Amino acid sequence: MGGGFRVLHLVRPFLSFLPEVQSADRKVPFREKVIYTVISLFIFLVCSQLPLYGIHSTTGADPFYWMRVILASNRGTVMELGITPIVTSGLVMQLLAGSKIIEVDNNVREDRALFESIIWKAFSPTTINSGRGAEFEGAVIALFHLLITRSDKVRALREAFYRQNLPNVTNLLATVLIFLIVIYFQGFRVVLPLLHRKYSGNFLVNLLGKWKESEYSGQSVPVGGLAYYVTAPSSLADMAANPFHALFYLVFMLTACALFSKTWIEVSGSSARDVAKQLKEQQMVMPGHRDSNLQKELNRYIPTAAAFGGMCIGALTVLADFMGAIGSGTGILLAVTIIYQYFETFEKEKASELGLFGF
């Protein structure tokens, strides 16, 4: 960059007071990266069980209950905010960079946190008394427990697959199915041919939503207003009883995801204009098209691909919610994306290490 003024220069006087993680001055072996990742995950899990000093937990409804699965947070612990600071700061930085308010290197990696909800609800050894005696929370453990303790095996299987108010095998299978669908969609690409030249008592309140406390979880759930219609139906029976709710939720999610995807590529520096500029700087061309027409040609693909991709993500989220998948559709999408990125990193590291030995 030139010697002109940059907004980031304003924070230079404060850099000496801020903590900093320096980049490695050597190539870190993949095994060492895995060890540090496992240690970090262990610290995160310990902090998720470490209560905040001076804070007394109450039995009242948790206002952030619906967000905790996505944010990987735990109420009343050191991880009260979960990954919110990382995700929020990353989004804000991308918006500032995309709008050219600041100029940063977008290749810097951001730390991510993985979700433990699905594994926990599949194999949780915690026992809960739901009125039918002590039951295991984990769906898999509950399946074997019911088959061993119940004399009527058919009834035991039916209870393991369809029990209410606790994770069941059907929820777990739906989660696995959504995982497989998301992984399949991860492989979708839009290929562009490129060549290198060189290389309640208030109307407004009632409109926004009515809430009541659930008799099972003690959490507040929407029962009316916009909050109800933009929340996924709680079960297939709820969908059958109120098909308009399911249809409205489906249309809302697909439309919102498509519009957000188109807007995001504009503000994050991934629009046709930005891509055309990057390709021109790298001296890349599309065969059969002049440089002046490159942006126009990209406009035929990028906005449409972004909107279609957003609708696919919205459809996967809706499908997961309708099937009762554990962790919500959004949480599954985020978890699969992060796991897939780790898998790609593993493959690159593996190929790099093999290349060093001449294979």
XYZ file of C-alpha atoms in Angstrom:
359
model
C 0.000 0.000 0.000
C 1.048 3.585 -0.554
C 1.866 6.138 2.082
C -1.667 7.567 2.224
C -3.787 7.778 5.335
C -5.607 4.617 6.466
C -8.217 4.350 9.186
C -6.221 1.538 10.789
C -3.459 4.071 11.491
C -5.708 5.600 14.171
C -5.226 2.577 16.433
C -1.436 2.497 16.139
C -0.868 4.493 19.386
C -2.835 1.829 21.294
C -1.119 -1.247 19.838
C 1.462 -1.382 22.629
C -1.343 -1.856 25.183
C -3.164 -4.600 23.274
C -2.346 -8.334 23.400
C -1.052 -9.779 20.158
C -0.642 -13.277 18.757
C 2.463 -13.366 16.611
C 2.626 -15.470 13.472
C 4.868 -18.517 13.618
C 8.406 -17.886 12.369
C 8.649 -21.520 11.245
C 6.487 -24.103 9.550
C 4.407 -25.676 12.296
C 3.971 -29.466 11.882
C 0.416 -30.640 11.464
C 0.602 -32.877 14.555
C 1.604 -29.891 16.667
C -1.340 -27.908 15.306
C -3.693 -30.736 16.266
C -2.269 -30.845 19.805
C -2.757 -27.105 20.295
C -6.263 -27.318 18.835
C -7.208 -30.116 21.249
C -5.753 -28.144 24.178
C -7.723 -25.051 23.138
C -10.911 -27.089 22.846
C -10.291 -28.594 26.289
C -9.835 -25.111 27.783
C -13.043 -23.985 26.085
C -14.978 -26.935 27.548
C -13.533 -26.320 31.032
C -14.494 -22.634 30.840
C -17.991 -23.696 29.769
C -18.374 -25.415 33.157
C -16.599 -22.773 35.271
C -19.217 -20.537 36.968
C -18.807 -16.786 37.085
C -17.737 -15.491 40.486
C -20.476 -13.635 42.347
C -23.226 -14.649 39.910
C -26.104 -16.721 41.279
C -28.058 -18.797 38.768
C -31.819 -18.322 38.799
C -34.634 -20.576 37.675
C -36.098 -17.882 35.436
C -36.231 -18.093 31.650
C -32.966 -17.615 29.810
C -33.354 -14.702 27.331
C -30.580 -16.102 25.136
C -31.781 -19.719 25.200
C -32.436 -19.937 21.433
C -29.036 -18.418 20.588
C -26.829 -20.570 22.785
C -26.672 -23.525 20.388
C -25.392 -21.288 17.601
C -23.085 -19.224 19.813
C -21.697 -22.236 21.751
C -22.292 -20.443 25.048
C -23.265 -21.720 28.495
C -25.335 -19.658 30.915
C -23.678 -18.408 34.080
C -20.181 -19.605 33.128
C -17.011 -17.987 31.838
C -18.291 -18.853 28.349
C -21.481 -16.840 28.862
C -20.840 -15.127 25.518
C -19.445 -18.213 23.778
C -17.978 -17.462 20.362
C -19.990 -14.240 20.053
C -16.947 -11.907 20.346
C -15.063 -13.825 17.625
C -18.025 -14.067 15.238
C -19.176 -10.474 15.813
C -15.697 -8.989 15.407
C -15.164 -11.047 12.254
C -18.450 -9.863 10.713
C -17.770 -6.219 11.614
C -14.252 -6.393 10.166
C -15.562 -7.938 6.938
C -18.218 -5.234 6.612
C -15.653 -2.476 7.225
C -13.227 -4.023 4.771
C -15.906 -4.637 2.117
C -17.123 -1.055 2.347
C -13.483 0.142 2.036
C -13.646 1.980 5.376
C -10.558 0.028 6.365
C -8.108 -1.948 4.253
C -7.055 -5.264 5.678
C -5.633 -8.578 4.529
C -8.605 -10.899 4.228
C -6.322 -13.959 4.188
C -5.786 -13.801 7.975
C -7.401 -16.833 9.565
C -9.965 -16.443 12.316
C -10.339 -18.780 15.272
C -13.487 -20.833 15.349
C -15.206 -22.854 17.995
C -16.810 -26.247 17.379
C -20.172 -27.329 18.712
C -20.594 -30.107 21.224
C -24.401 -30.135 21.335
C -25.010 -32.969 18.841
C -22.509 -35.408 20.354
C -23.720 -34.594 23.860
C -27.377 -35.166 23.045
C -26.508 -38.450 21.338
C -24.349 -39.903 24.133
C -25.177 -37.842 27.241
C -25.083 -40.045 30.370
C -27.181 -37.533 32.334
C -30.384 -39.013 33.767
C -33.619 -37.024 33.744
C -36.903 -37.853 35.460
C -39.639 -37.022 32.939
C -42.528 -38.671 34.762
C -41.862 -42.128 33.279
C -38.957 -42.862 35.603
C -35.289 -42.021 35.217
C -34.199 -41.776 31.549
C -30.876 -41.083 29.920
C -30.692 -37.792 28.014
C -28.483 -39.210 25.255
C -30.551 -40.780 22.471
C -28.125 -43.649 21.752
C -27.595 -44.533 25.412
C -31.355 -44.311 26.010
C -31.950 -46.736 23.098
C -29.750 -49.456 24.623
C -31.014 -48.742 28.129
C -34.647 -49.145 27.089
C -33.916 -52.336 25.120
C -32.174 -53.865 28.139
C -34.603 -52.799 30.869
C -37.958 -53.111 29.091
C -39.518 -56.516 28.531
C -41.606 -55.271 25.589
C -38.893 -54.637 22.983
C -41.294 -53.180 20.385
C -42.563 -50.624 22.875
C -38.982 -49.891 23.943
C -37.975 -49.191 20.324
C -41.035 -47.001 19.796
C -40.201 -44.995 22.914
C -36.521 -44.639 21.935
C -37.408 -43.387 18.468
C -40.362 -41.141 19.310
C -40.076 -40.085 22.987
C -41.123 -36.491 23.627
C -39.235 -33.642 25.339
C -35.903 -35.513 25.192
C -33.521 -36.252 22.302
C -34.678 -39.389 20.468
C -33.188 -41.602 17.767
C -35.373 -40.021 15.081
C -33.904 -36.599 15.904
C -30.424 -38.080 15.719
C -31.041 -39.760 12.348
C -32.516 -36.515 11.001
C -29.381 -34.696 12.147
C -27.134 -37.216 10.377
C -29.215 -36.879 7.205
C -28.912 -33.093 7.258
C -25.160 -33.442 7.788
C -24.895 -35.636 4.676
C -26.985 -33.223 2.600
C -24.907 -30.247 3.720
C -21.674 -32.105 2.894
C -23.093 -32.911 -0.566
C -23.951 -29.259 -1.183
C -20.454 -28.260 -0.053
C -19.208 -29.705 -3.346
C -21.384 -27.440 -5.508
C -19.359 -24.933 -7.504
C -19.950 -22.416 -10.288
C -17.045 -22.970 -12.664
C -15.926 -19.962 -14.729
C -13.385 -20.536 -17.539
C -10.348 -18.327 -16.838
C -6.971 -17.948 -18.501
C -3.829 -16.269 -17.259
C -2.361 -13.765 -19.686
C 0.921 -14.246 -18.139
C 0.033 -17.020 -15.643
C -49.792 -8.759 24.305
C -51.880 -5.697 25.502
C -50.268 -3.468 22.970
C -50.924 -3.744 19.241
C -47.281 -3.340 18.322
C -46.186 -5.834 20.984
C -48.832 -8.339 19.865
C -47.784 -7.837 16.265
C -44.148 -8.544 17.057
C -45.001 -11.627 19.096
C -46.748 -13.243 22.030
C -44.788 -15.528 24.339
C -45.582 -18.141 26.955
C -43.457 -20.298 29.222
C -43.006 -23.910 28.129
C -44.189 -26.445 30.698
C -41.269 -28.758 29.884
C -38.184 -26.558 29.546
C -39.333 -23.440 31.396
C -38.225 -21.322 28.428
C -40.391 -18.728 26.738
C -41.711 -19.821 23.329
C -43.585 -17.673 20.768
C -47.272 -18.445 20.332
C -48.381 -15.510 18.165
C -47.309 -12.540 16.090
C -44.328 -12.282 13.766
C -42.047 -14.037 16.258
C -44.256 -17.140 15.985
C -44.329 -17.202 12.190
C -40.573 -16.722 11.744
C -39.881 -19.540 14.249
C -39.743 -23.118 12.987
C -42.756 -25.351 13.818
C -42.001 -27.422 16.901
C -43.137 -30.723 15.400
C -44.757 -32.391 12.392
C -48.055 -32.294 14.272
C -47.692 -28.521 14.615
C -47.106 -28.285 10.847
C -50.216 -30.322 10.109
C -52.302 -28.249 12.531
C -51.093 -24.912 11.129
C -49.803 -25.320 7.539
C -49.786 -21.536 6.990
C -47.174 -21.199 9.746
C -44.932 -23.755 8.014
C -45.445 -22.136 4.601
C -44.751 -18.621 5.928
C -41.591 -19.835 7.707
C -40.399 -21.556 4.513
C -40.967 -18.487 2.318
C -39.427 -16.174 4.914
C -36.261 -18.266 5.301
C -35.718 -18.742 1.558
C -36.317 -15.057 0.761
C -34.237 -13.774 3.679
C -31.299 -16.079 2.890
C -31.362 -15.154 -0.812
C -31.475 -11.397 -0.115
C -28.828 -11.625 2.607
C -26.507 -13.594 0.307
C -26.817 -11.009 -2.479
C -26.275 -8.172 -0.021
C -23.329 -9.894 1.641
C -21.310 -10.284 -1.565
C -21.705 -6.552 -2.152
C -20.499 -5.456 1.287
C -17.833 -8.145 1.782
C -15.802 -7.370 -1.329
C -17.008 -10.337 -3.399
C -19.228 -8.544 -5.925
C -18.727 -8.755 -9.679
C -16.967 -5.378 -9.609
C -14.512 -6.496 -6.924
C -13.862 -9.885 -8.555
C -13.300 -8.255 -11.960
C -10.810 -5.861 -10.371
C -8.957 -8.715 -8.675
C -8.819 -10.736 -11.889
C -7.517 -7.729 -13.813
C -4.804 -7.157 -11.193
C -3.798 -10.826 -11.496
C -3.946 -10.529 -15.305
C -6.618 -13.213 -15.555
C -9.105 -13.131 -18.430
C -12.203 -15.027 -19.529
C -11.642 -16.493 -22.994
C -13.826 -14.848 -25.597
C -14.515 -11.728 -23.509
C -12.765 -8.372 -23.446
C -11.570 -6.755 -20.223
C -14.241 -4.086 -20.473
C -16.964 -6.748 -20.544
C -15.553 -8.845 -17.694
C -17.646 -7.196 -14.969
C -20.798 -7.469 -17.082
C -20.118 -11.156 -17.683
C -19.472 -11.823 -14.014
C -22.741 -10.058 -13.151
C -24.523 -12.856 -14.996
C -23.139 -15.449 -12.594
C -22.203 -14.036 -9.198
C -25.510 -12.438 -8.002
C -27.553 -15.382 -9.296
C -25.188 -17.908 -7.751
C -25.225 -15.998 -4.455
C -29.038 -15.858 -4.335
C -29.380 -19.523 -5.308
C -26.755 -20.543 -2.756
C -28.563 -18.555 -0.070
C -31.853 -20.252 -0.951
C -30.189 -23.671 -0.773
C -28.802 -22.850 2.674
C -32.239 -21.618 3.752
C -33.861 -24.801 2.391
C -31.404 -26.976 4.319
C -32.089 -25.007 7.496
C -35.853 -25.348 7.039
C -35.551 -29.070 6.274
C -33.475 -29.633 9.416
C -35.955 -27.674 11.545
C -38.964 -29.491 10.080
C -37.370 -32.899 10.697
C -36.502 -32.028 14.308
C -32.739 -32.291 13.873
C -30.691 -31.751 17.026
C -29.057 -28.349 17.341
C -31.209 -26.445 14.784
C -30.550 -26.201 11.060
C -28.379 -23.102 11.394
C -26.178 -24.759 14.024
C -25.724 -27.843 11.828
C -24.773 -25.728 8.814
C -22.187 -23.812 10.805
C -20.808 -26.964 12.420
C -20.507 -28.830 9.103
C -18.860 -25.830 7.449
C -16.238 -25.590 10.193
C -15.601 -29.351 10.201
C -15.333 -29.317 6.400
C -12.784 -26.502 6.567
C -10.751 -28.496 9.087
C -10.920 -31.511 6.756
C -9.659 -29.416 3.819
C -6.868 -28.024 6.011
C -5.933 -31.568 7.020
C -5.762 -32.668 3.364
C -3.602 -29.670 2.414
C -1.245 -30.249 5.344
C -1.038 -33.935 4.490
C -0.263 -33.203 0.833
C 2.309 -30.582 1.845
C 4.133 -32.975 4.179
C 4.169 -35.711 1.526
C 5.571 -33.207 -0.971
C 8.484 -32.439 1.336
C 9.489 -36.102 1.233
C 9.276 -36.233 -2.570
C 6.091 -38.323 -2.847
